[in-house]
Coordinates of N, CA and C in Angstrom, one line a residue:
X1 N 45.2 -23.6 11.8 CA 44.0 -22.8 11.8 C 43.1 -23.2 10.6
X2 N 41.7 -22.8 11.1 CA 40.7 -23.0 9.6 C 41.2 -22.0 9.2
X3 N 41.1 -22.5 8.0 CA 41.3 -21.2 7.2 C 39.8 -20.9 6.0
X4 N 39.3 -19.5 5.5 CA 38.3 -19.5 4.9 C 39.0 -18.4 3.9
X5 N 38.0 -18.7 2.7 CA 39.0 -18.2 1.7 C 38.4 -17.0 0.8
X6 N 38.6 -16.2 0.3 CA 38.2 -15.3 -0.9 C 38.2 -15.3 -2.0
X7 N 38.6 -15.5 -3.2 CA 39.1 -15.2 -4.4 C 38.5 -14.0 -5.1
X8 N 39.2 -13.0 -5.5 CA 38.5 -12.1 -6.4 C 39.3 -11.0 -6.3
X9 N 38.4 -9.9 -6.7 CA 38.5 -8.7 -7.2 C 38.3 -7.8 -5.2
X10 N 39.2 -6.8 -5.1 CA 39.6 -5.8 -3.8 C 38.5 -5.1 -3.6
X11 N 38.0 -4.8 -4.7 CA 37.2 -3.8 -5.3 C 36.0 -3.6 -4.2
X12 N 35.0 -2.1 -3.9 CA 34.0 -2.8 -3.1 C 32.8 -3.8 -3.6
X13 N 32.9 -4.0 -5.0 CA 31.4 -4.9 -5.3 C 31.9 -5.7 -5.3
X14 N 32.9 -6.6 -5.0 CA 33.3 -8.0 -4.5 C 32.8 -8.2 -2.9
X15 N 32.9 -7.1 -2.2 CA 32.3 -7.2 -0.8 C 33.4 -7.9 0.2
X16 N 34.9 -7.6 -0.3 CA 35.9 -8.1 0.8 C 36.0 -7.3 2.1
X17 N 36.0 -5.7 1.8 CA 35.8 -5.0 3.3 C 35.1 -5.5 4.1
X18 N 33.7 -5.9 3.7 CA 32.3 -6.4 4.2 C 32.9 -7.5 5.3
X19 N 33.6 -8.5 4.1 CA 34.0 -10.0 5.1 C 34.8 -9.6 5.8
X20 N 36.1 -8.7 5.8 CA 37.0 -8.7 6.7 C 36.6 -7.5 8.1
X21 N 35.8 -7.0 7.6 CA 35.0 -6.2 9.1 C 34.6 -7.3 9.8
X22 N 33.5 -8.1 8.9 CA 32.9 -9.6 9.8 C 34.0 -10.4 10.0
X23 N 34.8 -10.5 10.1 CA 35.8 -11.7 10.3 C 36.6 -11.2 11.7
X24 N 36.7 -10.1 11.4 CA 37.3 -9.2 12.8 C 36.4 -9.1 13.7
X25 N 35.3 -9.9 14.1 CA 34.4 -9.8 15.0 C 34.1 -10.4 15.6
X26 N 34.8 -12.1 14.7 CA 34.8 -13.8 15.6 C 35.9 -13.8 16.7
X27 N 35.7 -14.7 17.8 CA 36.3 -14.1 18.6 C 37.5 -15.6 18.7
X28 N 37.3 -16.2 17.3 CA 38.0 -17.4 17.0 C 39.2 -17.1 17.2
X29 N 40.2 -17.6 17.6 CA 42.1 -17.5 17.0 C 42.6 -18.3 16.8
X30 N 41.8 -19.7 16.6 CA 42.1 -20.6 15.6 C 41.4 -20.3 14.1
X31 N 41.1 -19.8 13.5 CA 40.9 -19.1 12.2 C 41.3 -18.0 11.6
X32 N 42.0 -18.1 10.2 CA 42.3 -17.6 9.3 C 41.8 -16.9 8.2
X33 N 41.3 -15.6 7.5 CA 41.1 -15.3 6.2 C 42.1 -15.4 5.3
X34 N 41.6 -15.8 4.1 CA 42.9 -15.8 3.1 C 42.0 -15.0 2.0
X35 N 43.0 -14.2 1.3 CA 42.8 -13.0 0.6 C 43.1 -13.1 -1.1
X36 N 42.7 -13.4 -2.3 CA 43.5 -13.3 -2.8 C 42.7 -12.9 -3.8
X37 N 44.1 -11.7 -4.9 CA 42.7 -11.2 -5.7 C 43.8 -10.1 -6.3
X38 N 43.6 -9.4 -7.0 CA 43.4 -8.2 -7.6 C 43.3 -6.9 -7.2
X39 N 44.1 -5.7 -7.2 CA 43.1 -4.3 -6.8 C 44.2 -3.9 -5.4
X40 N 43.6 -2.6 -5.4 CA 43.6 -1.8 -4.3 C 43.1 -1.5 -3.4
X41 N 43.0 -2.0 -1.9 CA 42.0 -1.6 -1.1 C 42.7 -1.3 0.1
X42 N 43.1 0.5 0.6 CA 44.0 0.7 1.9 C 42.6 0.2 3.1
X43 N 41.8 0.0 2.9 CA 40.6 -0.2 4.0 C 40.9 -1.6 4.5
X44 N 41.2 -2.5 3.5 CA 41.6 -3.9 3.7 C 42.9 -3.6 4.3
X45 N 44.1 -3.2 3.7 CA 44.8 -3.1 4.3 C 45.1 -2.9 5.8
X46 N 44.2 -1.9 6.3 CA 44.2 -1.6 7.5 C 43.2 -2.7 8.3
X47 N 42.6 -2.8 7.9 CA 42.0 -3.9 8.9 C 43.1 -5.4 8.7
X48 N 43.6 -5.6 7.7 CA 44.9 -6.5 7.7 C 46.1 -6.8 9.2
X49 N 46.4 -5.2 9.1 CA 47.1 -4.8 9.6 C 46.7 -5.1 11.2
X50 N 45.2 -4.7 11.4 CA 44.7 -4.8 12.8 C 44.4 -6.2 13.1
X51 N 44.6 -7.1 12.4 CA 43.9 -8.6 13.1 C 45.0 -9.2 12.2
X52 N 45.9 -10.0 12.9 CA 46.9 -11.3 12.4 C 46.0 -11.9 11.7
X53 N 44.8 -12.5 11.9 CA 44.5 -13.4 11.1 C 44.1 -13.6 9.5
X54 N 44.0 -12.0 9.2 CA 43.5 -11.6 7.8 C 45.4 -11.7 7.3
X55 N 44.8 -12.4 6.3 CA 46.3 -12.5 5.3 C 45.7 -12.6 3.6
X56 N 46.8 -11.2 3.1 CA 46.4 -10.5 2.2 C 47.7 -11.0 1.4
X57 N 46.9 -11.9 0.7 CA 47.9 -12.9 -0.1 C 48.4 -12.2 -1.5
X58 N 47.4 -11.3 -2.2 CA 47.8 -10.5 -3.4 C 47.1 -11.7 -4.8
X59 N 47.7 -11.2 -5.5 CA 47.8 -12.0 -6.7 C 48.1 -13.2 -6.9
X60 N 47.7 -14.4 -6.9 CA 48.7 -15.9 -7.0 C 48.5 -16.7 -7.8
X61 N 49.6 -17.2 -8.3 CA 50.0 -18.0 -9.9 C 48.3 -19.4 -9.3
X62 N 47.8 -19.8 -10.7 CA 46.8 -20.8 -10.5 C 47.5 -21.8 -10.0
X63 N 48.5 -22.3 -9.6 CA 49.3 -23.6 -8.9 C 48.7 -23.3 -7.6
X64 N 49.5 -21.7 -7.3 CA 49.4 -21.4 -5.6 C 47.8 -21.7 -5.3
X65 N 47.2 -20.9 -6.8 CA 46.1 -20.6 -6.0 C 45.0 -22.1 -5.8
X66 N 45.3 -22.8 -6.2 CA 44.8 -24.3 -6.0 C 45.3 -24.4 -5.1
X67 N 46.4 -24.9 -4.5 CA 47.2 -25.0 -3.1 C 46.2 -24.6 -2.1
X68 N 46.0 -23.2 -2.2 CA 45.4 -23.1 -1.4 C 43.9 -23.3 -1.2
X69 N 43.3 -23.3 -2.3 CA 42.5 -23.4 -2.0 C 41.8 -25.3 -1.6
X70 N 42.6 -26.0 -2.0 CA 42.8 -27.3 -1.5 C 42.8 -27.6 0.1
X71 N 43.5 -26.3 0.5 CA 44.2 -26.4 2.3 C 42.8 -25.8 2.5
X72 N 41.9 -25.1 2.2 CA 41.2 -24.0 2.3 C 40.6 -24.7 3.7
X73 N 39.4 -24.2 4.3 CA 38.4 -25.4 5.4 C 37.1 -24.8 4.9
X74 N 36.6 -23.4 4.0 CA 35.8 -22.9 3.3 C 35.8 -21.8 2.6
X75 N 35.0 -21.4 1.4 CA 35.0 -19.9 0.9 C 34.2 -19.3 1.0
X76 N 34.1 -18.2 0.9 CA 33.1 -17.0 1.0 C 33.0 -15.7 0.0
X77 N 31.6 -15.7 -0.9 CA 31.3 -15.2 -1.4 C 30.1 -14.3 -0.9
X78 N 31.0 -12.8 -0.8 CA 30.7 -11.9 0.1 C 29.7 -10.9 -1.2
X79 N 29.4 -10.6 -2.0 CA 29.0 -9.9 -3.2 C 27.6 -9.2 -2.7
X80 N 28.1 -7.7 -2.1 CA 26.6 -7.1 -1.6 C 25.8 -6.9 -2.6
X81 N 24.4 -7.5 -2.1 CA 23.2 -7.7 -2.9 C 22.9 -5.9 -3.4
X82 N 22.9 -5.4 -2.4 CA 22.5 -3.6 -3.3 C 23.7 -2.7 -3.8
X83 N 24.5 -3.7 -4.4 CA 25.3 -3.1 -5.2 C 24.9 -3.5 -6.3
X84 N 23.7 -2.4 -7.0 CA 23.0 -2.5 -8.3 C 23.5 -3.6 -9.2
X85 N 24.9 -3.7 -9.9 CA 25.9 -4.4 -10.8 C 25.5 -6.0 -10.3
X86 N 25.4 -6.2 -8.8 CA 25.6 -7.4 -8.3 C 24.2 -7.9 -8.5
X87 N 22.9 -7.6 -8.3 CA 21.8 -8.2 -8.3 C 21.6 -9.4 -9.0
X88 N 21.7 -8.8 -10.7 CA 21.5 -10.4 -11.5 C 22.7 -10.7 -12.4
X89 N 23.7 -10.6 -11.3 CA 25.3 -10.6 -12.1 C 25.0 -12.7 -11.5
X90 N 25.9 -12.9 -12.0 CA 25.9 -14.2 -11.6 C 27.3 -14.4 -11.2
X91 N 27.8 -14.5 -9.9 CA 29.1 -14.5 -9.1 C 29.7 -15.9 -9.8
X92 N 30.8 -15.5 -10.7 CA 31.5 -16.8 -11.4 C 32.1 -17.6 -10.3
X93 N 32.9 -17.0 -9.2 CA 33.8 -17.6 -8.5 C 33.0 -18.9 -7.8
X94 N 31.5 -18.6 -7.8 CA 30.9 -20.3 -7.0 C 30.8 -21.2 -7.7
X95 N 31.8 -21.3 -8.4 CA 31.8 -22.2 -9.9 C 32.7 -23.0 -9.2
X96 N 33.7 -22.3 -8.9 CA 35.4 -21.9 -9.0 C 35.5 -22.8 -7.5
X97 N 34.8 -22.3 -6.3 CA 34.9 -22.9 -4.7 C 34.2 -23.8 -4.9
X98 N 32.8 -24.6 -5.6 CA 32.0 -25.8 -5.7 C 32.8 -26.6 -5.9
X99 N 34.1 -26.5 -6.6 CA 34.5 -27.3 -7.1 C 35.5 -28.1 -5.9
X100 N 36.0 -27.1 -5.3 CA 36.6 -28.2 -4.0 C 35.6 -28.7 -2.9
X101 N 34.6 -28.9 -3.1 CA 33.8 -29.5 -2.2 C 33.5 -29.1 -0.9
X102 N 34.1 -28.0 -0.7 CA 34.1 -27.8 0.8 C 32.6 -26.4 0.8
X103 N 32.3 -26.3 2.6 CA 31.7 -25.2 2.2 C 31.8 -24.1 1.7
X104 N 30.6 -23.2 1.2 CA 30.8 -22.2 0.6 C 29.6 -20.9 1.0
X105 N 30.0 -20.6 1.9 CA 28.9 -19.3 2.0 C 29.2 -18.1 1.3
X106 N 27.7 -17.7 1.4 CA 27.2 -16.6 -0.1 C 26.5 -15.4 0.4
X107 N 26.6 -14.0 0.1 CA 25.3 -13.6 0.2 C 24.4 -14.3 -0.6
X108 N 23.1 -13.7 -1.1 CA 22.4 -14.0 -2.2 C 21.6 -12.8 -2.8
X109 N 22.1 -13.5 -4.8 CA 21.5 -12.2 -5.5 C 20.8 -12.8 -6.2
X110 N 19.9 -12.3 -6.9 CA 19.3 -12.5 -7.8 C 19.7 -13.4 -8.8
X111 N 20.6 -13.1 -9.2 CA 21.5 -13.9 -10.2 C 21.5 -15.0 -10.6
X112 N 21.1 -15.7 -9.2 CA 21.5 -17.2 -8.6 C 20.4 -18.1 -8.8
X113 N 20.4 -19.0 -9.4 CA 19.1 -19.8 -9.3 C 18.6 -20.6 -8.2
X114 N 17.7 -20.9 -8.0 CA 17.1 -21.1 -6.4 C 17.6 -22.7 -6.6
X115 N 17.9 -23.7 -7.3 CA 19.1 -24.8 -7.1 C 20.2 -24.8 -6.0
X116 N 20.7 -23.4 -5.6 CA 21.8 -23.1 -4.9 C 21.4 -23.2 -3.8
X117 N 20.3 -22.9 -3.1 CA 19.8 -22.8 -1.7 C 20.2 -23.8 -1.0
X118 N 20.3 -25.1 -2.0 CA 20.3 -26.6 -1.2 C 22.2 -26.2 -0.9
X119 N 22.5 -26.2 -1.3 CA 24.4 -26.5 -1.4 C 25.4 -25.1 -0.5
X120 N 24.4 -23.5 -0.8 CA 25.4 -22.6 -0.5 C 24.9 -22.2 1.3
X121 N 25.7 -21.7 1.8 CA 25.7 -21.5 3.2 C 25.2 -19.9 2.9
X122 N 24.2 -19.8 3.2 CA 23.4 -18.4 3.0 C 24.0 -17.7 3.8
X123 N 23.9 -16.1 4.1 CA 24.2 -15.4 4.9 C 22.9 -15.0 5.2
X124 N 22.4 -15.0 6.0 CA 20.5 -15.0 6.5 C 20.2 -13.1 6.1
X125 N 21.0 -12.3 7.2 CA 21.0 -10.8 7.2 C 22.2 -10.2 6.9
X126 N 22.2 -9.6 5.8 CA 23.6 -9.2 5.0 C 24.3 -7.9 5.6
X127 N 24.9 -8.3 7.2 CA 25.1 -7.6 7.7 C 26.4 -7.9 8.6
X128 N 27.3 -7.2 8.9 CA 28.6 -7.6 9.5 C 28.3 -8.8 10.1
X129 N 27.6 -8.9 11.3 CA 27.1 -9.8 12.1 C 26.4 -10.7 11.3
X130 N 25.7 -10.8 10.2 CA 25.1 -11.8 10.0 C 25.9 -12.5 9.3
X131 N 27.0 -12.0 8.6 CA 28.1 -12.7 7.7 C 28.7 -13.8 9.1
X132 N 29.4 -12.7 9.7 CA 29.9 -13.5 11.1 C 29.3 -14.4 11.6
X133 N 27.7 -14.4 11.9 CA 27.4 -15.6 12.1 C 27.1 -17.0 11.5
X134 N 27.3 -16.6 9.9 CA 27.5 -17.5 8.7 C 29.0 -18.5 8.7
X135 N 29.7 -17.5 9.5 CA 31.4 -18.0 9.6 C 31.2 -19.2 10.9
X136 N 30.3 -18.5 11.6 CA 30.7 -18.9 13.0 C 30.1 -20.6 12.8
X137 N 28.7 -20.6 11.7 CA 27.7 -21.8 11.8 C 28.6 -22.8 10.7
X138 N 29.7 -22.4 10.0 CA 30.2 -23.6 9.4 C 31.9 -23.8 10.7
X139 N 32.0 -23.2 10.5 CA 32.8 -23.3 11.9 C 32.3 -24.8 13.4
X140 N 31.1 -24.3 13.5 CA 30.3 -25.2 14.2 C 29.9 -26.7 13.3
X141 N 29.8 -26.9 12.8 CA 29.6 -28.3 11.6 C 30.3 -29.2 11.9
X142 N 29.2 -30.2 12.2 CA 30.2 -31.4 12.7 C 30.7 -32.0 11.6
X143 N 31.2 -33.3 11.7 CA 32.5 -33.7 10.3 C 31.1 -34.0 9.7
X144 N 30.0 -35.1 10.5 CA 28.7 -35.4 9.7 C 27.9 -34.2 8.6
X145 N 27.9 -33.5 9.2 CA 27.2 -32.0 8.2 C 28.2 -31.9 7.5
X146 N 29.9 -31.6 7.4 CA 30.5 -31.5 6.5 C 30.7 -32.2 5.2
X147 N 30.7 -33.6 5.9 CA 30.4 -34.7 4.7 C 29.0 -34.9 3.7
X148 N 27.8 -34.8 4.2 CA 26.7 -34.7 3.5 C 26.6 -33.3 3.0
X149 N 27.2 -32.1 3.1 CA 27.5 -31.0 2.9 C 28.1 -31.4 1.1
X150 N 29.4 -32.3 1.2 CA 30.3 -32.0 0.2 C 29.3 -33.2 -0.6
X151 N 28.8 -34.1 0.2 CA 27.8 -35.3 -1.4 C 27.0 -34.2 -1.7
X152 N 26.2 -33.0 -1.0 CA 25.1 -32.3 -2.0 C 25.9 -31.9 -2.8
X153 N 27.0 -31.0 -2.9 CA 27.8 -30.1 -3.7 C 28.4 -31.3 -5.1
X154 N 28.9 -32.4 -4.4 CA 29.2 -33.2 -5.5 C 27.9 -33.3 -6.3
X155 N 26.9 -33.7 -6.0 CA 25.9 -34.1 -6.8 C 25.4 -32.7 -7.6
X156 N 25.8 -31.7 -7.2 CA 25.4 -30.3 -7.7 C 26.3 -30.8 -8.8
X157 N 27.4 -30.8 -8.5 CA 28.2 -29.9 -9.5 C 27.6 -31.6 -11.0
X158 N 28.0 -32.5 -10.5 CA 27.9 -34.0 -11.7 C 26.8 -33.3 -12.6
X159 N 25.6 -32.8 -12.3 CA 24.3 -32.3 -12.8 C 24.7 -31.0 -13.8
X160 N 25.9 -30.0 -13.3 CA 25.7 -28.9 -13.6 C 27.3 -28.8 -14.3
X161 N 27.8 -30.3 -14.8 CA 29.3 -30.0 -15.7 C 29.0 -29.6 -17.1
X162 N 29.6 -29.2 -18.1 CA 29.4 -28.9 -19.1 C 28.9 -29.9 -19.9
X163 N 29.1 -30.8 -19.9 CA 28.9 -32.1 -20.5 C 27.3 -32.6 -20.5
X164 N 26.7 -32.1 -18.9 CA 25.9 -32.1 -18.8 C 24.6 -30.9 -19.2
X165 N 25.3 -29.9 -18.8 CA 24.7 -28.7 -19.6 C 24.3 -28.8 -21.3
X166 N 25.4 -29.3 -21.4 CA 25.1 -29.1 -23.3 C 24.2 -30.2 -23.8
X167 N 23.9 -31.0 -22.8 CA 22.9 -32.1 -23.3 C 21.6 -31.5 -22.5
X168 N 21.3 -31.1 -22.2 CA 20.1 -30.5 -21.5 C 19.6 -29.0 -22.7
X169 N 20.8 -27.9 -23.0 CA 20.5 -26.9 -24.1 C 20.4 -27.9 -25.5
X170 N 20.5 -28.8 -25.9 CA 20.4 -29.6 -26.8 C 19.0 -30.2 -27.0
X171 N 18.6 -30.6 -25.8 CA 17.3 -31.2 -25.3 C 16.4 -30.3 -25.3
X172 N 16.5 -29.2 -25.0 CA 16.2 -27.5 -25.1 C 15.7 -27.6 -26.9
X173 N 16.9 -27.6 -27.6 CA 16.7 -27.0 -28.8 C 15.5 -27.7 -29.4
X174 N 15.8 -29.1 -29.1 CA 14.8 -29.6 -30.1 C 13.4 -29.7 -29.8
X175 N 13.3 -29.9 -28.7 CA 12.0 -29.5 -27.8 C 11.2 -28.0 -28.9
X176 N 12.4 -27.4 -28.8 CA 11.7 -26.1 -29.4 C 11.2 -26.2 -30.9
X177 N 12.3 -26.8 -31.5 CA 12.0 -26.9 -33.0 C 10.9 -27.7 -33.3

């Protein structure tokens, strides 16, 4: 199965209930959620419980959690936009999924610089269904979209390594001075 992935916090301003309501909606059963994170959530649990394909992996050592996310087929950063905290928070974990190249759909907050539009798989209307249908359109991606998918992301990320960054705040500084 594809599998699409999570990483984070249970919590509701991570927005996993959100994804796993939307994910119980596709009428896919060759696809998988993979769960992994932190926290308490019996609301996750029970929707776990009701669809085989949500798998509530828990907590996992950074080896596993590479593994997986290597196997992954994409991730999903679910972070509802009117959860005050989330607005101009800047979601670390699309740091974290850019880096395996694959897709990565988002809500979108504030946070985010408009750079990301090109590379993240938007969620259009932040709503069960419209996550779902965010699932459903990388789902649909032929290998061609997948591939020119992972050169934008590569080319994102070459631009945006630290190495890069600190010569650009550098270039910053003296500009200023």
């Amino acid at each position: 199965p594809k599998a699409f992935m999570y990483m984070g916090a249970l919590t509701p301003h991570g927005g996993v209930t959100f994804l796993a309501k939307s994910f119980k909606s596709l009428a896919n059963e060759d696809v998988e959620l993979w769960v992994c994170g932190r926290g308490e959530n019996e609301e996750l649990r029970r929707l776990a419980r009701s669809d085989h394909r949500i798998k509530l992996l828990g907590y996992v050592s950074e080896v596993r959690l590479n593994e997986l996310a290597n196997s992954a087929y994409a991730f999903i950063n679910p972070r509802p936009s009117d959860f005050t905290p989330n607005r101009l928070n800047y979601p670390s974990k699309l740091l974290h999924y850019l880096a395996y190249g694959k897709p990565v759909i988002s809500t979108w907050t504030e946070g985010l610089s408009p750079k990301y539009k090109d590379i993240l798989v938007q969620v259009g209307n932040e709503t069960e269904d419209g996550l779902a249908r965010a699932i459903q359109m990388v789902l649909n991606m032929s290998d061609e979209e997948l591939r020119s998918r992972a050169g934008r992301t590569e080319k994102f990320n070459e631009s945006h390594m630290w190495s890069h960054q600190i010569g650009r705040f550098v270039s910053w500084l003296q500009d200023e001075l």
